[in-house]
XYZ file of C-alpha atoms in Angstrom:
475
model
C -4.338 -26.118 -4.545
C -1.646 -28.527 -5.415
C 0.244 -28.866 -8.806
C -1.706 -31.951 -9.344
C -4.949 -30.207 -8.851
C -6.099 -28.910 -12.118
C -9.720 -28.433 -11.359
C -9.482 -24.602 -10.680
C -10.892 -23.204 -14.007
C -8.259 -20.740 -14.285
C -8.331 -20.593 -18.061
C -11.974 -21.103 -18.995
C -13.683 -17.974 -20.632
C -17.236 -18.490 -18.884
C -18.614 -19.912 -15.550
C -20.553 -22.983 -15.688
C -24.239 -22.232 -16.220
C -25.120 -24.107 -12.872
C -22.793 -21.973 -10.920
C -24.138 -18.871 -12.337
C -27.653 -20.071 -11.529
C -26.601 -20.751 -8.092
C -25.014 -17.449 -7.769
C -28.146 -15.577 -8.957
C -30.357 -17.346 -6.601
C -28.261 -16.683 -3.450
C -27.150 -13.118 -4.466
C -29.761 -11.807 -6.672
C -29.492 -11.927 -10.635
C -29.022 -8.155 -10.808
C -25.893 -8.470 -8.811
C -24.278 -11.087 -10.846
C -22.739 -9.583 -13.893
C -21.198 -11.266 -17.092
C -20.046 -10.642 -20.573
C -20.058 -7.313 -22.009
C -22.099 -5.764 -19.190
C -18.947 -6.027 -16.963
C -17.067 -2.818 -16.243
C -13.636 -3.128 -17.763
C -12.184 -1.552 -14.735
C -12.621 -4.661 -12.806
C -10.203 -6.318 -15.015
C -7.088 -4.700 -13.568
C -5.659 -2.431 -10.990
C -3.041 0.375 -11.305
C -0.137 -1.818 -11.845
C 2.095 -0.948 -14.537
C 2.276 -4.547 -15.828
C -0.304 -6.227 -18.001
C -3.763 -4.756 -19.669
C -5.769 -7.223 -17.026
C -7.938 -9.685 -18.059
C -11.735 -10.422 -17.929
C -13.322 -12.724 -15.257
C -16.244 -14.898 -15.816
C -18.400 -12.807 -13.515
C -18.462 -9.905 -11.215
C -20.519 -10.509 -8.310
C -21.683 -7.797 -5.829
C -22.791 -9.079 -2.328
C -24.476 -6.854 0.159
C -23.535 -8.626 3.410
C -21.434 -11.111 5.008
C -23.811 -13.958 4.245
C -23.684 -13.147 0.614
C -20.000 -13.469 0.547
C -19.963 -16.716 2.498
C -22.556 -18.046 -0.173
C -20.393 -16.782 -3.113
C -17.337 -18.630 -1.784
C -19.159 -21.880 -1.149
C -20.504 -22.004 -4.631
C -16.997 -21.176 -5.978
C -15.512 -23.816 -3.891
C -18.050 -26.218 -5.084
C -17.303 -25.703 -8.641
C -13.523 -24.869 -8.074
C -13.703 -21.402 -9.458
C -11.263 -18.927 -8.402
C -12.233 -15.835 -6.460
C -10.512 -12.399 -6.251
C -11.682 -9.767 -4.083
C -11.892 -6.175 -5.265
C -12.131 -2.904 -3.500
C -11.301 0.488 -5.454
C -8.628 -1.198 -7.582
C -6.180 1.426 -6.596
C -3.344 -1.313 -5.817
C -0.032 -0.806 -7.653
C 1.228 -4.645 -7.708
C -1.599 -6.526 -9.674
C -3.266 -7.967 -6.601
C -6.651 -7.776 -7.570
C -6.271 -8.733 -11.266
C -8.820 -11.709 -11.764
C -8.413 -15.119 -13.461
C -10.304 -15.628 -16.586
C -13.152 -17.782 -15.686
C -12.929 -16.654 -12.103
C -15.203 -14.628 -9.950
C -14.629 -11.275 -8.726
C -16.190 -10.080 -5.500
C -16.938 -6.525 -5.674
C -17.509 -4.637 -2.561
C -19.053 -1.767 -3.845
C -22.366 -2.442 -1.951
C -20.605 -3.115 1.162
C -19.594 0.384 2.388
C -21.267 1.037 5.581
C -20.176 2.187 8.938
C -21.530 -0.448 11.066
C -20.556 0.883 14.508
C -18.709 3.936 15.761
C -17.459 4.055 19.395
C -16.769 7.661 20.450
C -15.741 6.449 23.837
C -13.200 3.758 22.841
C -12.101 5.532 19.608
C -12.812 2.617 17.400
C -15.267 1.829 14.275
C -16.312 -1.138 12.526
C -16.714 -0.737 8.899
C -17.540 -2.992 5.648
C -14.538 -3.319 3.232
C -16.061 -1.231 0.334
C -15.996 2.129 2.119
C -13.210 4.365 0.794
C -10.809 6.374 3.194
C -12.223 9.443 1.910
C -15.804 8.503 2.791
C -14.607 7.196 6.373
C -12.742 10.297 7.360
C -15.554 12.454 6.000
C -17.890 10.782 8.566
C -15.162 11.069 11.395
C -14.334 14.525 10.913
C -17.466 15.988 12.840
C -16.294 13.791 15.906
C -12.771 15.232 15.759
C -11.449 11.772 14.864
C -9.328 10.530 12.068
C -8.347 7.042 10.556
C -4.776 8.065 9.891
C -3.764 5.578 7.129
C -3.130 7.696 3.940
C -1.486 5.692 1.432
C -1.328 8.007 -1.380
C -4.970 8.250 -2.531
C -8.013 8.506 -0.304
C -10.076 6.663 -3.155
C -8.693 3.463 -1.667
C -10.859 1.089 0.041
C -10.605 -0.183 3.646
C -10.650 -3.619 2.402
C -7.851 -3.086 -0.083
C -5.682 -1.420 2.432
C -6.133 -4.235 4.916
C -5.589 -6.695 2.180
C -2.110 -4.851 1.425
C -1.247 -3.701 4.979
C -0.930 -0.062 3.143
C 1.186 2.527 4.720
C 1.816 5.892 3.371
C 3.765 9.044 4.012
C 2.278 9.428 7.671
C 3.384 5.888 8.740
C 6.374 7.434 10.733
C 3.958 8.903 13.376
C 0.724 6.579 12.991
C 2.177 3.103 11.582
C 0.856 1.375 8.772
C -2.577 -0.300 8.492
C -1.807 -3.298 10.790
C -0.998 -0.778 13.543
C -4.897 0.157 13.419
C -6.770 -3.018 12.702
C -7.824 -4.682 15.984
C -9.955 -7.181 14.298
C -11.559 -8.538 11.159
C -14.696 -10.491 10.226
C -13.432 -12.778 7.443
C -14.686 -15.554 5.126
C -12.360 -18.293 4.566
C -11.956 -20.571 1.178
C -14.516 -23.044 2.619
C -17.292 -20.182 3.126
C -16.709 -20.204 6.881
C -17.238 -16.851 8.587
C -14.443 -16.098 11.353
C -14.596 -13.475 13.948
C -10.830 -12.552 14.603
C -9.893 -9.985 17.044
C -12.104 -7.241 18.097
C -12.706 -3.643 19.747
C -10.124 -4.211 22.516
C -6.456 -2.812 22.545
C -4.972 -5.497 24.532
C -5.193 -9.266 23.761
C -3.217 -12.233 24.948
C -5.628 -15.155 24.194
C -4.693 -17.710 21.453
C -2.983 -16.904 18.113
C -3.854 -13.471 16.855
C -5.007 -14.530 13.343
C -6.576 -11.225 12.464
C -3.115 -9.909 12.015
C -2.235 -12.684 9.891
C -5.100 -11.808 7.402
C -3.911 -8.219 7.246
C -1.444 -8.036 4.277
C -2.455 -11.463 2.756
C -3.712 -9.891 -0.344
C -6.856 -11.801 -0.259
C -5.167 -15.127 -0.473
C -6.337 -16.421 2.816
C -9.928 -14.796 3.415
C -12.040 -12.223 2.310
C -12.582 -9.392 4.771
C -16.230 -8.465 5.205
C -15.815 -6.143 8.373
C -12.877 -4.423 9.792
C -12.613 -2.965 13.442
C -10.142 0.047 13.331
C -8.562 2.079 15.781
C -8.817 5.748 15.394
C -6.771 8.767 16.497
C -7.673 12.376 17.488
C -7.899 14.838 14.321
C -5.081 17.329 14.833
C -6.207 20.701 13.296
C -3.022 22.745 12.964
C -0.388 21.772 10.462
C 2.802 23.037 9.196
C 5.262 21.854 6.607
C 8.909 22.466 6.359
C 11.294 21.940 3.262
C 15.012 21.291 3.674
C 17.291 21.015 0.805
C 20.421 18.719 1.481
C 23.629 18.390 -0.514
C 23.472 14.676 -0.138
C 21.038 11.851 0.870
C 23.323 10.672 3.591
C 22.877 13.758 5.186
C 19.096 13.354 5.293
C 19.466 9.840 6.624
C 21.613 11.169 9.276
C 19.292 13.935 10.418
C 16.165 11.636 10.842
C 17.387 10.358 14.184
C 18.259 13.918 15.320
C 14.638 14.953 14.479
C 13.161 11.904 16.383
C 15.382 12.325 19.414
C 14.645 15.996 19.495
C 11.372 15.329 21.086
C 9.410 16.284 17.825
C 6.646 14.034 16.626
C 6.808 14.455 12.726
C 3.881 13.128 10.934
C 5.672 13.196 7.667
C 9.578 12.721 6.947
C 9.657 12.384 3.113
C 12.894 12.210 1.038
C 12.565 13.409 -2.494
C 15.676 13.189 -4.880
C 16.815 16.167 -6.994
C 15.391 14.645 -10.337
C 12.036 13.717 -8.736
C 11.492 17.070 -7.283
C 12.103 18.707 -10.549
C 9.604 16.587 -12.058
C 7.039 17.128 -9.491
C 7.353 21.112 -9.469
C 7.208 20.992 -13.311
C 4.221 18.570 -13.437
C 2.296 20.487 -10.821
C 3.391 24.124 -11.837
C 4.566 24.547 -8.305
C 6.881 27.083 -6.961
C 8.229 26.809 -3.306
C 10.549 29.810 -3.239
C 13.750 28.006 -3.079
C 16.572 30.172 -4.279
C 18.333 29.104 -7.470
C 21.690 29.118 -5.909
C 20.250 26.771 -3.068
C 18.503 24.410 -5.533
C 21.787 24.125 -7.119
C 23.377 22.763 -4.211
C 20.474 20.388 -3.288
C 21.158 16.714 -4.189
C 18.085 15.865 -2.144
C 15.135 17.342 -0.101
C 13.504 16.482 3.143
C 9.848 17.403 3.701
C 8.781 17.629 7.151
C 4.979 17.868 8.418
C 4.141 18.389 12.010
C 0.755 18.426 13.445
C -0.702 19.728 16.963
C -3.899 20.871 18.692
C -2.854 24.505 18.766
C -0.650 26.832 16.660
C 1.513 27.101 19.860
C 2.295 23.362 19.813
C 2.838 23.343 16.087
C 5.271 26.108 16.531
C 7.282 24.447 19.246
C 7.529 21.242 17.114
C 8.889 23.661 14.304
C 11.455 25.022 16.461
C 12.761 21.460 17.353
C 12.791 20.322 13.745
C 14.612 23.338 12.462
C 17.243 22.989 15.089
C 17.694 19.327 14.205
C 17.981 20.307 10.656
C 20.466 23.033 11.021
C 22.626 20.931 13.048
C 22.278 18.054 10.435
C 23.720 20.164 7.693
C 20.661 21.374 5.889
C 21.595 23.928 3.109
C 18.590 26.021 4.135
C 15.201 25.496 5.853
C 11.827 26.804 4.655
C 8.468 27.056 6.463
C 6.030 26.578 3.691
C 3.127 28.556 3.357
C 0.001 26.567 3.921
C -1.050 26.477 0.300
C 2.558 25.489 -0.744
C 2.915 22.717 1.824
C -0.560 21.216 0.812
C 0.189 21.326 -2.770
C 3.759 19.857 -2.249
C 2.395 16.872 -0.405
C -0.474 16.435 -2.898
C 2.199 16.497 -5.735
C 4.256 13.843 -3.705
C 1.374 11.622 -3.328
C 0.234 12.030 -7.050
C 4.027 11.024 -7.977
C 2.866 7.675 -9.301
C 0.863 9.222 -12.085
C 3.749 11.488 -12.937
C 6.199 8.624 -13.530
C 3.503 6.411 -15.216
C 2.752 9.461 -17.698
C 6.578 9.626 -18.274
C 6.739 5.788 -19.088
C 8.178 4.181 -16.092
C 8.506 0.493 -16.736
C 8.478 -0.487 -13.095
C 8.065 0.519 -9.427
C 9.876 -0.522 -6.346
C 8.782 0.164 -2.757
C 11.350 -1.616 -0.860
C 11.824 -1.030 2.739
C 15.278 -1.089 4.670
C 16.108 -0.137 8.048
C 16.608 3.340 8.389
C 20.435 3.451 9.130
C 21.016 1.529 5.952
C 19.052 4.143 3.716
C 22.518 5.855 2.544
C 24.174 2.700 1.764
C 20.944 1.072 -0.034
C 20.787 4.403 -2.228
C 24.593 4.175 -3.015
C 24.302 0.742 -4.042
C 21.380 1.258 -6.191
C 23.010 4.154 -7.824
C 25.801 1.970 -8.749
C 23.572 -0.814 -9.850
C 21.692 1.418 -12.186
C 24.820 2.631 -13.765
C 26.116 -0.780 -14.274
C 23.139 -1.516 -16.367
C 22.745 1.807 -17.921
C 19.188 2.240 -16.621
C 17.518 5.420 -15.153
C 16.401 4.967 -11.666
C 14.756 7.818 -9.610
C 13.507 7.913 -6.128
C 11.670 9.448 -3.234
C 10.288 7.761 -0.238
C 9.315 7.628 3.425
C 12.747 8.470 4.962
C 11.280 8.051 8.551
C 10.703 4.485 8.093
C 13.106 3.547 5.441
C 10.364 3.032 2.832
C 12.220 3.927 -0.574
C 10.204 4.275 -3.656
C 11.985 3.927 -7.050
C 10.642 4.419 -10.497
C 12.604 2.313 -12.923
C 13.052 3.186 -16.684
C 14.195 0.302 -18.717
C 12.525 -1.057 -21.529
C 14.528 -4.210 -22.158
C 12.726 -7.073 -20.109
C 15.586 -9.168 -19.461
C 17.821 -6.268 -18.524
C 15.148 -5.047 -16.176
C 14.565 -8.280 -14.545
C 18.201 -8.633 -14.013
C 18.493 -5.023 -12.466
C 15.489 -5.295 -10.164
C 16.797 -8.717 -8.901
C 20.167 -7.011 -8.008
C 18.251 -4.024 -6.269
C 16.046 -6.413 -4.289
C 19.165 -8.632 -3.340
C 20.885 -5.635 -2.111
C 18.132 -4.372 0.116
C 17.566 -7.865 1.611
C 21.358 -7.969 2.178
C 20.876 -4.920 4.222
C 18.116 -6.186 6.320
C 15.027 -5.037 4.133
C 12.163 -6.699 2.488
C 10.682 -6.568 -1.165
C 7.684 -4.575 -0.511
C 6.925 -2.002 2.429
C 3.406 -1.232 1.539
C 2.240 -2.059 -2.145
C 2.391 -5.908 -1.590
C 3.674 -8.744 -3.887
C 0.509 -9.397 -6.195
C 1.733 -10.499 -9.387
C 4.284 -7.768 -10.260
C 6.872 -8.713 -7.552
C 6.086 -12.364 -7.276
C 8.848 -13.588 -9.580
C 11.445 -11.687 -7.360
C 9.698 -12.916 -4.118
C 9.778 -16.520 -5.316
C 13.563 -16.388 -6.314
C 14.786 -14.548 -3.121
C 12.607 -15.660 -0.353
C 13.782 -18.241 2.083
C 12.235 -21.570 0.913
C 11.485 -22.438 4.631
C 9.460 -19.543 4.952
C 7.668 -20.044 1.580
C 6.755 -23.457 2.853
C 5.140 -22.249 6.174
C 2.898 -19.634 4.185
C 1.819 -22.359 1.811
C 0.841 -24.458 4.827
C -1.043 -21.538 6.301
C -2.839 -21.000 2.864
C -3.926 -24.561 2.782
C -5.670 -24.181 6.305
C -7.579 -20.990 5.180
C -8.088 -22.119 1.726
C -7.690 -25.884 1.189
C -9.251 -25.951 -2.567
C -6.738 -22.806 -3.403
C -9.570 -20.726 -4.752
C -8.784 -17.525 -3.086
C -6.711 -15.098 -5.474
C -4.644 -18.043 -6.803
C -1.560 -16.814 -8.563
C -0.750 -13.907 -6.136
C 2.132 -13.736 -3.758
C 3.280 -17.256 -4.729
C 2.176 -19.697 -7.516
C -0.104 -22.497 -6.445
C 2.210 -24.895 -8.397
C 4.963 -23.732 -6.137
């Protein structure tokens, strides 16, 4: 959609009667929901910004053909379309436009095919991580992307290229998507990639769709790579005097031969909040806690207790040589509760009144410098910025407490600029959506933005797919 194209109904309260009639005929009237019958949950996601807004209709397709029909009808009437899974995103990526259509994938949650030889699965986008892994467990398999909530849908995680704490071992969503079936902005159905692990045949467009936040195509099926489920787990906790020491010990752990599943950094303030919020005790002596400026949480997995024991020995040696104040092997219940508390940190900071979230990623070697600069920037603005993050891959999460809108914008701009100067990018796993769009447009290379706009026009020439996300149509 160009700046001159004003036909997209981004401000109309209702859909045209003709479009509603066509949708009812194509999908079934019972699956086209309008007015007060719409569930307000579909108006927004978990972003801290804005109360959300009502679309013109929520449409619930049952299959790929339905999705293609919805998009064709929307394109014919110039109606914006926003895909929605579980709504667990944190960047406003699935917030609809007034007068637009929300395509809710709640009816499309089937496992289409499970290949126990090739360790792949084909699923519809509405299935949640919890549902998929429950079905895989009896087969000793797991889909190892855990982005902080297992209520997230596969479609949503594909759209944002979700990561999570386990990415240091397993990688992010893109590492596991072998192919997608997707509907473009013209209603055309594309089969991209497939259930093979090697491919050197033309452009790999499936990976272009992953992380595109619903702006290029609507994913209707995803072919995913699976991993063996490792039944034995142990968690270590290591307090450090300074975060620099944590950043320095990560390479030691990796080169030791250990294969940690989680390497998670938690600063002192955030750890205190997590323990208090979750009524959790870890057995850290008071004198040790007093010395701790930050903590490293390490989780290892294995096929046997002996294998896990070997991993723990390697990690413990690296931690000791790296200057840990102390090392603790947590009891099974403690480790699980600590990781659950870390995964629920968003709810803690939201309840505490956080005004913004940052999920920037920088090269692992630059973590200390990045954290030092962020601390200085926060002090300059008189703002509170607390953090934890995936130390193994440089993905640092900050909660920002600054009520003044202009001051907060300047603060975040400075933090994002600093990260980019160190080789990082604005979002490591939550996506741009609307929450980070302003910063992205200000800081991204204009040449890169131009290429992305050109790709958008190829997939979605009328500009109806999730307009206003990632970059403005007018841009």
